[in-house]
Amino acid sequence: MSWTGHLPVFLFLLIIFSALYRVARHLTGGNKDAGFWAAIPSVGVPTGGILPWTRAALNAITGMSRCAQIGYDRYCRSNAIFALPSPGAGAVVAIPPSLLNLLNRSESQIRAFDCQIENIQPQYMIGDRKLYENILHFEVVRQHMTKDVGHFAASSLEELDVAFRDVWGAEEGVWKEVNAWDTLARIIARASNRAFIGLPLCRNEELLEQTRLYANAVYIGSTLITALPISVRPIFGHIIAIPAKRSLAKCQEILVPFVEERVRLWRSADKTHKQPNDAVQWMIERCAKCDEYEMQPARIAQRLLILNLVSIFTTAYAFTNVVLDLYGSDQKEDYISGLRAECDHVARTHGGLSTKAAVDEMYRLDSTVRESLRVSAFGIVTLQRIVGDAGLDLGQGVQIPAGVRIGIPSQAIHHDSTYHENAHSFDAFRFSRPFEGPDGRRRQAGEQKLSVHVDEAFLTYGFGKHACPGRWFASQLMKQAIAYMLTNYDVECVGQRPEKKAVLNMILPPVQARIRIRRRVKR
């Protein structure tokens, strides 16, 4: 077998070795902070036998979810911290909900962006770290895709209609079986890209497929690189990134000529010509405020791909979970009939579901989205930060040293019965049920907790000043997609839903789940 044939096995062994080395160095005498790690409680570390931390690190590859839940129940409920072995980060300090406000401290005290850089490895996955560090693309999201998302409602619904028909089919009354993850991700990608790049490119199947492959390669590859020692990353990082670079190049082949034409149109002297109103246009206008370097079509195209990377993958993940949670529930008949009744009522009132006002009135549907985001987590210990140079004083003699990672055991918080009755069960109307009836509806708009609202018991979109700025767009799009599906299709889960699998700190997408679908007969 050639060297390249042995490379995947070699990389896996190297990652395991470096992960174990990093954990051991964090928690034994090989690290200047060994005293800190010895002083705080840890979870998942055997009390006897040889090499307890090594065994703990190996167990954490697939057992972090269980350890985080044990630590949360044992320590965080008493407002205490604990250490959790992590093959990727060495070890993470999990902090309780009572300390969430620490995340709002300045970047010099709690480094959020450095943690993102470490997690995404842009120098390998994107090819230019400065492109990621200069966050022009995220400024565009904050300015145009936050609360003022009504602009997209009509075009999103139009694209959802075309996408569902193309991907799921338009033949009425005929059942067929499909892969839930593959088909729902394609539908969401089409509708999202209608806002990002518009027609006709949002329907380019080659671009959609390559952006999907790019996102998968980045998330998997960056996880592997992060687990490597810094000294060997320049060697193996570029090798691990090869699949991502290949898909990136194919995306650029399609996107760059398109952006070149859009830049030419923007520069044209004929300002009477109506300019498009989409993310491409906003990106061009924002980059133009910098310099000609940022106006290079290849850089603008790559910024659009970064938006695809961080938004479409997660929205597709969430949407797939909503469908599986809803149609896999024991109460699905009641939920579906209640949601369809709401969709029909709102559509009659507003003449359809193509406006923000209509989408905002679907409170049962919003509750369904929020509930699925709560029970079906993406990660285990999230909102991770790196402690700044001055360290972090928690009081009562607890000082977290500089450079240590902290994080929130968000999956355990979402499943905490202190916050939610029957917390492990999916209850689609959990957040809307208290407002059923005339008196409740008068209070609903101001009091119901919505899918975009973050608090100490709901952390899917982050917390505080670093909460996801694109969550309003994602929520609106998902609600329109679910409403369209409910109105136009019957859906059934095939067999038992595949067990949710955790690897390192991630809950893997339900890529094997299958569903049966049938276009409803119009009456």
XYZ file of C-alpha atoms in Angstrom:
523
model
C 0.000 0.000 0.000
C 1.265 3.489 -0.865
C 2.050 6.271 1.579
C -1.206 8.017 0.691
C -3.094 4.817 1.430
C -1.606 4.703 4.922
C -2.184 8.426 5.498
C -5.751 8.286 6.938
C -4.697 5.667 9.513
C -1.520 7.579 10.322
C -3.441 10.822 10.784
C -5.959 9.126 13.057
C -3.200 7.702 15.235
C -1.385 11.052 15.281
C -4.538 12.837 16.385
C -5.205 10.322 19.140
C -1.613 10.562 20.358
C -1.571 14.375 20.313
C -4.947 14.543 22.026
C -3.799 12.282 24.833
C -0.551 14.217 25.129
C -2.438 17.483 25.346
C -4.788 16.223 28.062
C -1.908 14.783 30.049
C 0.063 18.007 29.750
C -2.905 20.078 30.859
C -3.553 18.013 33.912
C -0.177 16.809 35.109
C 3.102 18.338 36.065
C 4.054 19.105 32.435
C 1.965 22.258 32.526
C 2.399 25.409 34.613
C -1.350 25.311 35.410
C -1.268 21.746 36.723
C -2.109 23.014 40.200
C -5.325 24.601 38.935
C -6.455 21.420 37.192
C -5.680 19.356 40.268
C -7.689 21.731 42.470
C -11.004 21.589 40.612
C -13.267 18.549 40.288
C -13.213 16.580 37.064
C -15.697 14.212 35.462
C -15.028 11.084 33.445
C -11.614 10.335 34.943
C -11.253 6.855 36.518
C -10.205 6.848 40.161
C -8.046 3.744 39.821
C -5.921 1.882 37.367
C -3.136 3.101 35.158
C -3.154 6.201 32.962
C -6.547 7.501 34.179
C -6.435 10.727 32.136
C -5.411 8.867 29.000
C -8.372 6.536 29.386
C -10.625 9.530 30.086
C -9.493 11.267 26.899
C -10.185 8.167 24.827
C -13.619 7.810 26.403
C -14.382 11.483 25.688
C -14.196 10.875 21.925
C -17.647 9.287 22.094
C -18.591 9.774 25.765
C -18.432 13.534 26.274
C -22.214 13.943 26.295
C -22.644 11.535 29.208
C -19.745 13.060 31.163
C -21.031 16.592 30.625
C -24.471 15.581 31.909
C -22.964 13.964 35.021
C -20.824 17.027 35.695
C -23.761 19.361 35.231
C -25.943 17.409 37.656
C -23.150 17.045 40.207
C -21.559 20.503 40.104
C -23.318 23.099 37.933
C -26.611 22.692 39.771
C -24.672 23.899 42.829
C -23.123 26.776 40.839
C -19.714 25.073 40.751
C -17.337 24.467 37.849
C -15.761 21.207 36.732
C -13.094 19.989 34.286
C -14.048 17.878 31.311
C -11.350 15.999 29.347
C -11.471 16.983 25.677
C -9.270 15.368 23.027
C -9.511 18.467 20.875
C -8.886 21.196 23.436
C -7.009 19.246 26.094
C -9.503 19.991 28.829
C -12.402 22.421 29.149
C -13.745 24.139 32.257
C -17.529 23.833 32.216
C -19.257 26.731 33.949
C -22.835 26.825 35.307
C -25.708 28.982 33.976
C -25.229 31.382 36.890
C -21.926 32.489 35.311
C -23.256 33.042 31.788
C -22.695 36.788 32.037
C -18.955 36.097 31.972
C -19.405 35.670 28.214
C -20.284 39.356 27.888
C -16.909 40.524 29.143
C -14.492 42.267 26.799
C -12.563 40.344 24.155
C -9.333 40.975 26.073
C -10.774 39.152 29.092
C -12.744 36.386 27.360
C -11.515 35.702 23.841
C -14.394 34.538 21.660
C -12.888 35.287 18.267
C -9.610 33.491 18.987
C -11.653 30.443 19.914
C -13.543 30.646 16.605
C -10.252 30.887 14.713
C -8.956 27.811 16.520
C -12.163 25.901 15.791
C -12.479 26.743 12.091
C -8.747 26.753 11.163
C -9.249 29.318 8.352
C -5.578 29.396 7.323
C -6.081 25.844 6.049
C -9.796 25.542 5.348
C -10.251 28.961 3.718
C -6.699 29.597 2.598
C -6.457 33.135 3.905
C -6.808 33.709 7.623
C -7.116 37.473 7.094
C -10.214 36.885 4.983
C -11.896 35.345 8.014
C -10.448 37.795 10.533
C -11.721 40.841 8.607
C -15.372 40.163 9.312
C -16.972 42.220 6.543
C -19.303 39.344 5.702
C -20.633 39.157 9.260
C -21.183 42.922 9.275
C -23.413 42.452 6.232
C -25.458 39.867 8.147
C -25.809 42.131 11.180
C -26.916 45.074 9.062
C -29.275 43.367 6.632
C -30.300 39.950 7.957
C -31.232 40.542 11.578
C -34.661 41.814 12.600
C -35.396 43.413 9.221
C -35.828 40.117 7.383
C -39.282 40.755 5.960
C -37.618 41.746 2.697
C -36.833 38.064 2.048
C -40.205 36.541 2.929
C -41.823 36.651 -0.528
C -38.799 35.414 -2.485
C -38.055 32.709 0.108
C -41.572 31.305 -0.152
C -41.395 31.378 -3.947
C -38.086 29.498 -3.889
C -39.373 26.981 -1.339
C -42.262 26.138 -3.671
C -39.891 25.492 -6.585
C -37.372 23.616 -4.404
C -39.912 21.301 -2.766
C -41.415 20.474 -6.161
C -38.000 19.785 -7.674
C -36.576 17.791 -4.758
C -39.635 16.033 -3.285
C -41.782 15.946 -6.423
C -45.143 17.437 -7.357
C -47.125 14.296 -8.245
C -50.131 14.181 -5.945
C -51.162 11.139 -3.920
C -48.044 9.016 -4.525
C -45.836 7.926 -1.625
C -42.063 7.749 -2.042
C -39.165 7.217 0.331
C -36.269 9.698 0.569
C -33.264 10.480 2.739
C -34.377 13.258 5.093
C -30.981 14.942 5.530
C -30.013 15.000 1.860
C -33.320 16.296 0.529
C -34.100 18.811 3.272
C -30.571 20.242 3.101
C -30.958 20.772 -0.656
C -34.269 22.561 -0.147
C -32.901 24.867 2.544
C -29.751 25.568 0.522
C -31.830 26.659 -2.461
C -34.062 28.948 -0.412
C -31.158 30.435 1.568
C -29.130 31.110 -1.556
C -32.093 32.944 -3.053
C -31.295 35.632 -0.475
C -27.514 35.316 -0.742
C -26.947 35.186 -4.503
C -30.405 35.368 -6.076
C -31.663 33.883 -9.321
C -30.623 31.941 -11.341
C -27.499 30.859 -9.461
C -29.401 29.719 -6.367
C -30.740 26.861 -8.524
C -27.360 25.793 -9.892
C -27.159 22.184 -8.718
C -23.384 21.965 -9.188
C -22.830 25.035 -6.993
C -25.229 23.742 -4.339
C -23.534 20.353 -4.264
C -20.025 21.808 -4.067
C -20.992 24.222 -1.281
C -22.439 21.258 0.632
C -19.233 19.281 0.161
C -17.193 22.328 1.139
C -19.135 22.786 4.376
C -18.786 19.105 5.296
C -15.056 19.135 4.547
C -14.475 22.281 6.589
C -16.317 21.079 9.687
C -14.690 17.651 9.660
C -11.240 18.846 8.623
C -11.022 21.703 11.095
C -11.953 19.306 13.914
C -9.080 17.017 12.926
C -6.567 19.866 12.578
C -7.531 21.340 15.939
C -6.682 18.006 17.556
C -3.138 18.090 16.115
C -0.127 19.619 17.913
C 0.573 23.133 16.622
C 4.041 22.061 15.479
C 2.733 19.574 12.892
C -0.296 21.506 11.657
C 1.629 23.232 8.811
C 2.425 19.773 7.447
C -0.790 17.839 7.952
C -3.208 20.771 7.983
C -2.794 21.374 4.254
C -3.208 17.655 3.536
C -6.393 17.367 5.607
C -7.735 20.475 3.848
C -7.383 19.024 0.335
C -11.094 18.010 0.010
C -12.173 21.469 1.192
C -9.795 23.221 -1.208
C -11.036 21.065 -4.095
C -14.682 21.996 -3.473
C -13.725 25.619 -2.842
C -12.029 25.821 -6.249
C -15.094 24.383 -7.994
C -17.352 26.872 -6.209
C -15.053 29.704 -7.250
C -15.229 28.611 -10.903
C -18.962 29.257 -10.814
C -19.114 32.231 -8.465
C -16.236 34.454 -9.616
C -17.572 35.215 -13.126
C -20.948 35.961 -11.559
C -19.409 38.375 -9.033
C -17.291 39.989 -11.750
C -20.448 40.820 -13.671
C -22.148 42.166 -10.557
C -19.144 44.379 -9.756
C -19.150 45.645 -13.359
C -22.838 46.488 -13.042
C -22.221 48.285 -9.747
C -19.360 50.317 -11.224
C -21.329 51.259 -14.329
C -21.993 54.936 -14.849
C -25.678 54.280 -15.442
C -26.913 54.640 -11.890
C -30.516 54.791 -13.119
C -30.393 51.016 -13.584
C -31.988 49.354 -10.584
C -29.382 47.496 -8.558
C -30.225 44.017 -7.223
C -31.083 43.839 -3.536
C -29.335 40.745 -2.181
C -26.291 39.708 -0.173
C -24.011 39.994 -3.206
C -24.939 43.647 -3.618
C -24.531 44.374 0.079
C -21.164 42.643 0.114
C -19.939 44.697 -2.856
C -21.082 47.943 -1.266
C -19.439 47.055 2.039
C -16.141 45.948 0.453
C -16.062 49.129 -1.638
C -15.731 51.125 1.578
C -12.371 49.404 2.190
C -10.020 49.224 -0.781
C -9.500 47.623 -4.188
C -7.953 44.568 -2.561
C -11.254 43.720 -0.889
C -13.082 44.396 -4.166
C -11.407 41.481 -5.910
C -14.226 39.225 -7.191
C -12.480 36.111 -5.845
C -12.438 37.565 -2.328
C -16.075 38.654 -2.507
C -17.028 35.191 -3.796
C -15.165 33.554 -0.938
C -16.926 35.768 1.601
C -20.231 34.575 0.159
C -19.027 31.006 0.631
C -18.192 31.741 4.271
C -21.783 32.902 4.786
C -22.952 29.662 3.159
C -20.608 27.722 5.402
C -21.811 29.167 8.715
C -25.499 29.566 7.918
C -26.874 27.037 5.458
C -25.303 23.961 7.078
C -26.660 24.806 10.532
C -30.092 25.845 9.223
C -30.385 22.603 7.244
C -29.312 20.683 10.361
C -31.961 22.415 12.464
C -34.688 22.015 9.835
C -34.027 18.277 9.506
C -34.234 17.893 13.278
C -37.568 19.745 13.366
C -39.051 17.392 10.765
C -37.799 14.265 12.556
C -38.821 15.519 16.015
C -42.286 16.517 14.808
C -43.149 13.454 12.726
C -41.409 11.082 15.117
C -43.436 12.265 18.112
C -46.089 10.100 19.774
C -48.340 13.189 19.642
C -47.681 13.917 15.965
C -51.335 13.724 14.883
C -52.392 16.403 17.377
C -49.370 18.578 16.597
C -49.780 18.359 12.830
C -53.511 19.106 12.886
C -52.906 22.054 15.228
C -50.107 23.434 13.071
C -52.098 23.037 9.869
C -55.026 24.852 11.434
C -52.736 27.720 12.413
C -51.150 27.888 8.951
C -54.569 27.929 7.260
C -55.871 30.654 9.582
C -52.822 32.890 9.150
C -52.791 32.363 5.377
C -56.457 33.374 5.112
C -55.875 36.430 7.297
C -52.808 37.665 5.416
C -53.503 36.380 1.930
C -50.706 33.820 2.163
C -47.463 33.339 4.090
C -45.235 35.621 2.019
C -44.899 38.471 4.543
C -43.057 38.890 7.817
C -46.354 39.766 9.533
C -47.829 36.414 8.504
C -44.764 34.420 9.557
C -44.634 36.225 12.910
C -48.220 35.180 13.733
C -47.464 31.454 13.500
C -46.820 31.058 17.214
C -47.418 27.311 17.405
C -44.976 26.852 14.564
C -42.394 29.035 16.278
C -42.834 26.992 19.455
C -42.209 23.827 17.426
C -38.951 25.243 16.077
C -37.746 26.446 19.471
C -38.621 23.118 21.085
C -36.713 21.132 18.462
C -33.694 23.413 18.819
C -33.892 22.764 22.567
C -34.128 18.970 22.565
C -31.944 18.258 19.506
C -28.655 19.970 20.271
C -25.829 20.587 17.811
C -23.090 20.495 20.437
C -22.397 19.384 23.991
C -20.220 22.044 25.634
C -20.764 25.157 23.535
C -20.114 28.924 23.621
C -16.484 28.142 24.263
C -14.064 30.971 25.047
C -10.349 31.291 25.827
C -9.461 33.085 29.055
C -7.444 36.258 28.453
C -3.955 37.113 29.683
C -5.122 38.410 33.067
C -6.871 35.177 33.995
C -10.439 34.975 35.254
C -11.333 35.465 38.911
C -14.544 33.642 39.862
C -14.333 34.585 43.513
C -14.044 32.341 46.556
C -10.413 31.701 45.668
C -11.087 30.272 42.194
C -8.828 31.781 39.523
C -8.922 30.308 36.010
C -5.500 30.763 34.370
C -4.907 32.519 31.049
C -5.264 30.346 27.956
C -7.714 27.898 29.529
C -10.893 27.129 27.617
C -14.234 27.598 29.287
C -17.614 26.522 27.939
C -21.275 26.036 28.766
C -22.759 22.509 29.048
C -25.681 23.663 26.909
C -27.051 20.234 26.046
C -27.425 19.444 29.755
C -28.999 22.867 30.397
C -31.575 22.281 27.643
C -32.486 18.959 29.280
C -32.734 20.381 32.807
C -36.149 19.748 34.397
C -35.601 22.857 36.534
C -36.296 24.893 33.413
C -38.603 22.573 31.464
C -41.092 19.971 32.653
C -40.423 16.560 31.084
C -37.308 18.155 29.667
C -36.188 15.154 27.593
C -39.520 14.950 25.755
C -40.377 16.875 22.582
C -43.484 18.987 23.205
C -44.139 21.009 20.055
C -46.522 23.459 21.762
C -44.529 23.844 24.979
C -43.998 27.592 24.471
C -47.323 28.453 22.786
C -49.776 26.397 24.875
C -49.958 28.926 27.772
C -51.334 31.483 25.313
C -54.191 29.488 23.803
C -57.558 31.204 24.253
C -58.641 34.850 23.823
C -56.873 36.209 26.914
C -53.659 34.374 26.116
C -53.577 35.581 22.523
C -53.691 39.194 23.686
C -50.507 38.569 25.684
C -48.816 36.234 23.225
C -46.980 38.763 21.043
C -45.232 40.300 24.040
C -44.731 37.304 26.320
C -44.178 34.058 24.389
C -40.544 32.960 24.240
C -39.729 32.717 20.554
C -37.133 30.702 18.676
C -34.940 33.826 18.283
C -34.959 34.651 22.008
C -31.863 33.538 23.926
C -31.769 33.112 27.698
C -30.042 30.977 30.303
C -32.236 27.972 29.436
C -32.008 28.274 25.624
C -28.523 28.661 24.162
C -28.721 27.232 20.635
C -28.070 30.658 19.106
C -25.497 31.703 21.692
C -25.824 34.239 24.471
C -25.319 37.947 25.048
C -23.365 40.139 22.660
C -22.091 37.201 20.603
C -25.514 35.677 19.924
C -26.003 34.668 16.274
C -26.989 37.749 14.219
C -28.562 35.625 11.480
C -31.061 33.835 13.692
C -34.024 35.974 12.568
C -33.482 34.978 8.945
C -32.929 31.317 9.849
C -36.069 31.220 11.994
C -38.232 32.911 9.362
C -36.982 30.571 6.644
C -37.525 27.439 8.724
C -41.055 28.476 9.667
C -41.952 29.143 6.045
C -40.425 25.803 5.011
C -42.312 23.851 7.695
C -45.570 25.642 6.893
C -45.171 24.834 3.193
C -44.395 21.200 3.997
C -47.394 20.846 6.331
C -49.740 22.406 3.815
C -48.551 20.495 0.759
C -47.160 17.131 1.926
C -47.920 14.172 4.130
C -44.791 12.895 5.863
C -44.012 9.702 7.783
C -40.813 8.563 9.476
C -39.433 5.236 8.267
C -38.700 2.968 11.205
C -37.156 4.282 14.391
C -35.258 7.520 14.272
C -31.503 6.760 14.213
C -29.887 7.258 17.594
C -28.223 10.636 17.992
C -24.467 10.072 17.918
C -21.881 12.287 19.600
C -18.264 12.439 18.449
C -15.918 14.704 20.393
C -18.043 17.789 21.123
C -20.466 17.404 18.210
C -23.857 15.790 17.810
C -23.677 14.389 14.301
C -26.405 15.297 11.791
C -29.054 12.584 11.220
C -27.618 11.643 7.838
C -29.151 8.140 7.784
C -32.735 9.066 8.668
C -35.331 8.246 6.032
C -38.882 9.493 5.571
C -41.861 8.772 3.323
C -43.473 11.726 1.570
C -46.617 12.280 -0.499
C -47.850 15.438 -2.175
C -51.300 16.194 -0.771
C -54.236 16.171 -3.147
C -55.692 19.644 -3.667
C -59.360 19.972 -2.795
